[in-house]
Short mmCIF file of C-alpha atoms in Angstrom, two decimals:
data_model
loop_
_atom_site.label_atom_id
_atom_site.label_comp_id
_atom_site.label_asym_id
_atom_site.label_seq_id
_atom_site.Cartn_x
_atom_site.Cartn_y
_atom_site.Cartn_z
CA ALA G 1 0.16 -0.01 -0.09
CA VAL G 2 1.05 3.59 -0.66
CA GLY G 3 2.73 5.28 2.38
CA ASP G 4 3.11 2.25 4.61
CA GLY G 5 6.47 0.95 3.28
CA THR G 6 5.01 -1.80 1.25
CA ALA G 7 5.34 -1.19 -2.42
CA SER G 8 3.61 -3.40 -4.85
CA VAL G 9 6.26 -5.38 -6.82
CA PRO G 10 5.60 -6.95 -10.24
CA ALA G 11 5.91 -10.65 -10.18
CA GLU G 12 8.67 -10.68 -12.54
CA ALA G 13 10.75 -8.37 -10.37
CA ALA G 14 9.90 -10.44 -7.35
CA VAL G 15 12.12 -13.41 -8.20
CA LEU G 16 14.71 -13.15 -5.26
CA ASP G 17 16.57 -16.38 -6.08
CA GLU G 18 17.97 -15.30 -9.37
CA PRO G 19 21.45 -13.96 -9.41
CA LEU G 20 21.81 -10.16 -10.27
CA ASP G 21 24.33 -9.56 -12.95
CA LEU G 22 24.05 -6.15 -14.45
CA ASP G 23 26.37 -6.78 -17.37
CA GLU G 24 24.43 -9.90 -18.22
CA ALA G 25 21.10 -8.04 -18.00
CA VAL G 26 22.16 -5.23 -20.33
CA HIS G 27 23.43 -7.75 -22.91
CA GLN G 28 20.12 -9.57 -22.82
CA ALA G 29 18.28 -6.32 -23.32
CA GLU G 30 20.57 -5.16 -26.06
CA THR G 31 20.26 -8.45 -27.85
CA ARG G 32 16.48 -8.15 -27.75
CA VAL G 33 16.40 -4.86 -28.96
CA LEU G 34 18.87 -5.57 -31.83
CA GLN G 35 16.82 -8.61 -32.82
CA ARG G 36 13.59 -6.32 -33.01
CA ALA G 37 15.55 -3.64 -34.99
CA LEU G 38 16.82 -6.26 -37.37
CA ALA G 39 13.42 -7.73 -37.82
CA ARG G 40 12.19 -4.18 -38.74
CA CYS G 41 14.94 -3.52 -41.29
CA ASN G 42 14.80 -7.13 -42.87
CA GLY G 43 18.26 -8.09 -41.26
CA ASN G 44 20.03 -5.16 -42.53
CA LEU G 45 22.52 -4.19 -39.76
CA THR G 46 23.12 -0.75 -41.30
CA GLY G 47 19.54 0.02 -41.16
CA ALA G 48 19.19 -1.36 -37.51
CA ALA G 49 22.05 1.00 -36.44
CA ARG G 50 20.34 3.86 -38.05
CA LEU G 51 17.07 2.80 -36.49
CA LEU G 52 18.74 2.49 -33.11
CA GLY G 53 20.92 5.59 -33.23
CA THR G 54 24.02 3.78 -32.91
CA THR G 55 26.97 2.35 -34.98
CA ARG G 56 27.31 -0.82 -36.89
CA ASN G 57 30.32 -1.51 -34.80
CA ARG G 58 28.54 -1.52 -31.61
CA LEU G 59 25.80 -3.94 -33.05
CA TYR G 60 28.65 -6.28 -34.47
CA ARG G 61 29.94 -6.09 -30.77
CA VAL G 62 26.33 -7.25 -29.43
CA GLN G 63 26.24 -10.15 -31.97
CA ARG G 64 29.65 -11.33 -31.36
CA ARG G 65 28.91 -11.66 -27.69
CA GLU G 66 25.80 -13.66 -28.37
CA GLY G 67 28.29 -16.29 -29.71
#
């Protein structure tokens, strides 16, 4: 409830037994966004980079880290 120190937490945020790793979370988010951008640009990395306001090199690094 509001004001009593107990905030409502979404179920996905309430998973307390998962390890927290900021680098991995950022990578997963970048990967999901890159996949969506590539889908919108028919797989064109240059178009995806423009759509995302970043460089192809950054997107290459994201892809390389995917393995």
